[in-house]
XYZ file of N, CA and C in Angstrom:
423
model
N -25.768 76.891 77.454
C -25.499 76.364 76.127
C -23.999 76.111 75.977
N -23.593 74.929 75.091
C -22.548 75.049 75.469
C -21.819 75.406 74.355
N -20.590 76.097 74.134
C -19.978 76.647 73.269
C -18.217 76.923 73.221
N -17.341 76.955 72.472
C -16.231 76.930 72.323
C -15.957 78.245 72.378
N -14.639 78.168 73.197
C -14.100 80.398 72.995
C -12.580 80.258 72.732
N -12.039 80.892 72.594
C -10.575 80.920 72.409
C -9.977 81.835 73.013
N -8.956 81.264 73.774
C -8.064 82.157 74.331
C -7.337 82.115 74.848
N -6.425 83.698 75.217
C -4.369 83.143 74.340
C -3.931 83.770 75.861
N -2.877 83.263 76.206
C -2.162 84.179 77.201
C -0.948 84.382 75.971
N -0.724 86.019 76.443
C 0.225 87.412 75.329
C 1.237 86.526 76.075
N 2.196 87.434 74.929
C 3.734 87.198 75.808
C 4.312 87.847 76.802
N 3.786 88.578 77.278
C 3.880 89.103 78.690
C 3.590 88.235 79.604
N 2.059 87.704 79.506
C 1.792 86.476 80.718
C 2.972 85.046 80.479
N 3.193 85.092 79.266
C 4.132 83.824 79.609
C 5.347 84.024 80.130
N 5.817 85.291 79.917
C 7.384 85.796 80.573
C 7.011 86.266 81.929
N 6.339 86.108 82.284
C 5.790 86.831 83.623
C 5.418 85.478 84.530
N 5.328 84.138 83.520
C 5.273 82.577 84.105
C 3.485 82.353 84.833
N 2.626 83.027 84.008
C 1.311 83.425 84.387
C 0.379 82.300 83.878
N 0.945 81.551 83.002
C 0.278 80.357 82.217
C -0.707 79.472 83.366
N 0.090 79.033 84.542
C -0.334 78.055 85.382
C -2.177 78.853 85.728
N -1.776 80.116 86.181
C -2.601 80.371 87.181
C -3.975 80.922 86.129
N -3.428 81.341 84.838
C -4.835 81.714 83.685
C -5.876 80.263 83.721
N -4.366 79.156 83.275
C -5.140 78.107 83.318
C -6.188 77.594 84.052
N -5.811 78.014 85.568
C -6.020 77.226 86.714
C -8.007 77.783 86.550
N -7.338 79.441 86.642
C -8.899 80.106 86.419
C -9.883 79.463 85.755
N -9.455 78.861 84.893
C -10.222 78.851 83.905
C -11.252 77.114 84.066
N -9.982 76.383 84.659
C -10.490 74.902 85.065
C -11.320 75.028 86.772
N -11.307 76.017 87.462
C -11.604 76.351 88.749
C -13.533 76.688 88.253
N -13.534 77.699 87.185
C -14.765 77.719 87.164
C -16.044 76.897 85.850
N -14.897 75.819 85.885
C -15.585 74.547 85.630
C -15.298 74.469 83.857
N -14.578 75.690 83.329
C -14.513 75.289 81.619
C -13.579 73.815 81.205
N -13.901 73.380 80.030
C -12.678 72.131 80.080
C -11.717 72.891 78.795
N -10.352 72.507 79.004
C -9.481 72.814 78.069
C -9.797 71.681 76.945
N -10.032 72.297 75.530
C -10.095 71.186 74.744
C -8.966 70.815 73.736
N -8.163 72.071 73.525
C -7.567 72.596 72.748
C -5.847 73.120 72.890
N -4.246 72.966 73.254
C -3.791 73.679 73.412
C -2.534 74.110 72.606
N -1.833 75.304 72.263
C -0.048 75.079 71.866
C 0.360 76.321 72.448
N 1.773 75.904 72.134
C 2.231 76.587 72.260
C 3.202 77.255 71.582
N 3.248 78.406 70.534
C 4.048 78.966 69.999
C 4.092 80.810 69.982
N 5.070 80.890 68.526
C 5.353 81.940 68.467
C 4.571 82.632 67.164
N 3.987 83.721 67.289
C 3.035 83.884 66.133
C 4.191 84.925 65.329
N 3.786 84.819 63.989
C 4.608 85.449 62.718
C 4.196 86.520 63.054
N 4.101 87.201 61.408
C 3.287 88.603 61.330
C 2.047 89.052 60.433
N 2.044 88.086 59.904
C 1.095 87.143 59.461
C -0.035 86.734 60.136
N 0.655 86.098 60.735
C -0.681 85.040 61.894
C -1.117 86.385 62.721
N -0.532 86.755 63.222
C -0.412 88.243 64.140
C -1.593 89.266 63.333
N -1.454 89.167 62.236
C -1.906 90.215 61.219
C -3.604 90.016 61.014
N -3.658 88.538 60.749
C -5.102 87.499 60.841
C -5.878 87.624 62.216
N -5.219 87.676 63.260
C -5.836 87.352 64.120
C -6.518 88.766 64.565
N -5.523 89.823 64.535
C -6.127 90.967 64.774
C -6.613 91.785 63.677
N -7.150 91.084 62.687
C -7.406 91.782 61.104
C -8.940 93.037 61.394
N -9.685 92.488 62.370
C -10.461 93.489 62.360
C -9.896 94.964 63.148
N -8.512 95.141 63.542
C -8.059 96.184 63.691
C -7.259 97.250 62.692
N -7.195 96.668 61.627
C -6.247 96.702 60.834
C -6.527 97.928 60.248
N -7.377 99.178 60.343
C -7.555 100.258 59.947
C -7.343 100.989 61.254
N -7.055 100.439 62.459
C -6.698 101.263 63.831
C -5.803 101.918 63.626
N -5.375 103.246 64.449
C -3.792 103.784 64.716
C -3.307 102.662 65.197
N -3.512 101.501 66.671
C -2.910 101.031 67.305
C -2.522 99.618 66.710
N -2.870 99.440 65.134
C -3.014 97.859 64.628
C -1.657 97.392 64.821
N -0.602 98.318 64.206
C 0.711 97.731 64.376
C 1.784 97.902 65.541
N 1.274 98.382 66.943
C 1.527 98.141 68.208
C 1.132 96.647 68.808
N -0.499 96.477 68.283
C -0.737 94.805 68.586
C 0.037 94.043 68.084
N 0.265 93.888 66.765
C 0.976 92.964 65.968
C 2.629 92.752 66.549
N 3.128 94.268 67.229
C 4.288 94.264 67.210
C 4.386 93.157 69.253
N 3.209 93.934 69.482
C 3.389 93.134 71.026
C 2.872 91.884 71.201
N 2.023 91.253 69.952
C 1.848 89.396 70.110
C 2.556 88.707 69.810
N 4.037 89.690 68.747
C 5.011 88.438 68.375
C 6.123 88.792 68.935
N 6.278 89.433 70.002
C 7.306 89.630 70.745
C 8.134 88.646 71.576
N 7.250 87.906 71.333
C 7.600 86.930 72.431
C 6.490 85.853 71.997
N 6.775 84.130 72.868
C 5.825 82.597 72.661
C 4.477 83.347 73.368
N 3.310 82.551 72.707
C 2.096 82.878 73.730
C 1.390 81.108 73.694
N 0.917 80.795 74.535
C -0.272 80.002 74.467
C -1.577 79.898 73.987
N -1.954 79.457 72.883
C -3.151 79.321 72.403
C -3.884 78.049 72.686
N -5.313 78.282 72.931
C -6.436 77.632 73.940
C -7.871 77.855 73.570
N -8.240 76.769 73.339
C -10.098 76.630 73.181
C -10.301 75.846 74.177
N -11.538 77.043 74.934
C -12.218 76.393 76.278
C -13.455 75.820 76.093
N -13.981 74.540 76.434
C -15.269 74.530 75.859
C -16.075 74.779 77.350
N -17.397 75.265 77.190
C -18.571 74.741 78.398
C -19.386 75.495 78.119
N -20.533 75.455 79.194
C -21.414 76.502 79.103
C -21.179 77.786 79.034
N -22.204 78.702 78.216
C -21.670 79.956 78.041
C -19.997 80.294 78.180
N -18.795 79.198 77.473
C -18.232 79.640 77.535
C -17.544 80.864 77.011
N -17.856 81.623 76.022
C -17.363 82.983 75.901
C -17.675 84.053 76.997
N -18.613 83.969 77.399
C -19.402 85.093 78.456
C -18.326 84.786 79.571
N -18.381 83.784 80.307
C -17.703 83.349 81.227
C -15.935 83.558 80.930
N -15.585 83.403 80.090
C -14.042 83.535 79.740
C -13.996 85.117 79.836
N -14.766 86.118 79.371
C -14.598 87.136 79.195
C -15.151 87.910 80.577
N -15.747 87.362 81.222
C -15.829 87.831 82.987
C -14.538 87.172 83.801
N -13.928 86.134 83.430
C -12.495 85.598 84.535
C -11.926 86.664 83.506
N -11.585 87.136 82.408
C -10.530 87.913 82.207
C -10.230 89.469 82.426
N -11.422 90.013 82.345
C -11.719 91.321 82.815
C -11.776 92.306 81.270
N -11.779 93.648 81.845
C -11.965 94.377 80.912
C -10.731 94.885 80.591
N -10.361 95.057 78.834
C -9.122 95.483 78.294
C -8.255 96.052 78.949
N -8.693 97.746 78.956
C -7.942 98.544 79.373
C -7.575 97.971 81.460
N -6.359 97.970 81.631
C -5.935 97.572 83.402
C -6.194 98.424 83.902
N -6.692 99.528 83.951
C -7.387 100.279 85.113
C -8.642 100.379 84.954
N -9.319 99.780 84.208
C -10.956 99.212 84.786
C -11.040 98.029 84.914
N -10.333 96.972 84.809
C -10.203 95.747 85.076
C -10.450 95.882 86.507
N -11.371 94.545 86.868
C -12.010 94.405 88.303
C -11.105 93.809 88.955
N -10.668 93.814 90.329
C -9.911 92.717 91.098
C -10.910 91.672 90.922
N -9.738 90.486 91.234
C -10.353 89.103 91.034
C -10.529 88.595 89.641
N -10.645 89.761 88.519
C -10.305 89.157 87.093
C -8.591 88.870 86.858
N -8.893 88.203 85.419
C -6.796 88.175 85.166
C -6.302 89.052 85.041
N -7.244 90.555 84.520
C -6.107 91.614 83.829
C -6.605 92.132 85.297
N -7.486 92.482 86.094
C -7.563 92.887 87.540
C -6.479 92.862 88.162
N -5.939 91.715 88.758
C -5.086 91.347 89.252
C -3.353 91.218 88.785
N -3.452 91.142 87.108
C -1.960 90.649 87.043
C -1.365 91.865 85.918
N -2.498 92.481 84.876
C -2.224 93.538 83.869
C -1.412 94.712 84.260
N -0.561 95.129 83.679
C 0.584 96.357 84.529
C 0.368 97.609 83.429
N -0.551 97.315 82.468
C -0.654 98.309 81.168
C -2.379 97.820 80.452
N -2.147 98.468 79.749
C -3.597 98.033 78.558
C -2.616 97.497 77.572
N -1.707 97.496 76.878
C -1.022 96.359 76.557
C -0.362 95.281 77.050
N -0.211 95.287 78.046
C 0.242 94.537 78.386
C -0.742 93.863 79.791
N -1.521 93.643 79.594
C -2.836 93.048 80.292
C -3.254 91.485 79.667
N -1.985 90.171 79.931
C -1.969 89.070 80.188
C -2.396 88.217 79.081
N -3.860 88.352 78.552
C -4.458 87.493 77.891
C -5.390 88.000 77.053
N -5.917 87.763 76.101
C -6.875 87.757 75.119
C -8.072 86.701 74.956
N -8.975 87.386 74.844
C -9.969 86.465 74.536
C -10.913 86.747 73.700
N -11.907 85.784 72.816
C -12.967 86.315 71.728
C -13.739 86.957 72.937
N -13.999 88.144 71.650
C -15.784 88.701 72.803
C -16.653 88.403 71.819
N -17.146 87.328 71.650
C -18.191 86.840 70.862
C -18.256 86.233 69.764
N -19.689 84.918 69.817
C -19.306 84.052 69.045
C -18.249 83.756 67.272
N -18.928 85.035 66.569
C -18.076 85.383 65.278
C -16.472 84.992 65.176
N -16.003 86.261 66.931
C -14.377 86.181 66.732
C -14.177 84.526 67.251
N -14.892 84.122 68.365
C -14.274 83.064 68.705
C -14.123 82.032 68.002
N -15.293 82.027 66.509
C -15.267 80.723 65.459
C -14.195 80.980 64.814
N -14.123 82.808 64.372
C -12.825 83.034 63.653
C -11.362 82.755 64.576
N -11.401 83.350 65.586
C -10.004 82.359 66.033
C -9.878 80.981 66.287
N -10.631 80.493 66.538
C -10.649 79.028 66.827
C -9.687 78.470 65.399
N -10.648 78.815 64.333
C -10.067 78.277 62.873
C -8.661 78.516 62.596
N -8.838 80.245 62.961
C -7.267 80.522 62.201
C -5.879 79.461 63.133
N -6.330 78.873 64.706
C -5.049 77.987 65.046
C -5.155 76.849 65.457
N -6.867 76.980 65.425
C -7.081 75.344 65.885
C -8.135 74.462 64.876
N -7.554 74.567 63.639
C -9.099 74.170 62.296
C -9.330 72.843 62.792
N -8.953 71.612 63.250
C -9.548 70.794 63.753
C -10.659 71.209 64.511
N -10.575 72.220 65.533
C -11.494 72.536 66.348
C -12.997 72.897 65.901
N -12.935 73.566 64.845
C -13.608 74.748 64.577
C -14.962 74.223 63.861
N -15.846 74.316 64.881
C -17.331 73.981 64.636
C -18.164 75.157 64.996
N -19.158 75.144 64.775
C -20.346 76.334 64.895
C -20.827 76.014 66.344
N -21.249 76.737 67.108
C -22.473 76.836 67.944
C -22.949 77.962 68.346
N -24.402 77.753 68.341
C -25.317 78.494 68.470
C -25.680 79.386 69.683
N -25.716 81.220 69.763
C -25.696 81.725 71.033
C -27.106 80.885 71.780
């Protein structure tokens, strides 16, 4: 089925010059980029994007490490693309991250583990909107 996902390389992967090779992943196992920018998120935008953390201890460690620095924001479209974005990226925390995923291979922390992505359709409509509202259409799991 095919479906839209969103997802950001942190500012770690861009100071780390990691952009090329997230990308590459991502066009290698056939998703198309539909979507891209590149900036610097407020605290605000920062605040929105991670709002369902926002009763965490760790809410204002995220906020403080997405605007630290430019990130790339990205809607992939294809089949099952959320499922698939969220197997090339691996699992959060970098020491269960699999080799051969992005945070596998390139994550040096659980914060600092490269990229973000929706895990499922909800977040991915909700991020899509909050940076790409042109984008932002429904589809169905």
């Amino acid at each position: 089925m095919t479906q839209k996902t969103f997802v950001m390389v942190k500012p770690d992967g861009v100071k780390r010059k990691l952009i090329g090779e997230v990308v590459s992943r991502f066009e290698r196992k056939g998703l198309t980029l539909v979507a891209a920018k590149f900036l610097w998120l407020t605290d605000p935008q920062a605040q929105a994007h991670y709002a369902e953390h926002a009763e965490k201890p760790f809410f204002a460690e995220l906020v403080e490490m997405i605007t630290s620095g430019p990130v790339l924001a990205m809607v992939w479209e294809g089949d099952d693309a959320i499922a698939l974005a969220r197997l090339l990226i691996g699992k959060t925390a970098h020491l269960d991250a699999a080799p051969g995923t992005i945070r596998g291979d390139f994550a040096t922390s659980t914060r600092s583990n490269i990229v973000h992505g929706a895990d499922g359709i909800a977040s991915a409509q909700r991020e899509i909107a909050l940076f790409f509202p042109e984008q932002a259409q429904r589809y169905d799991a």
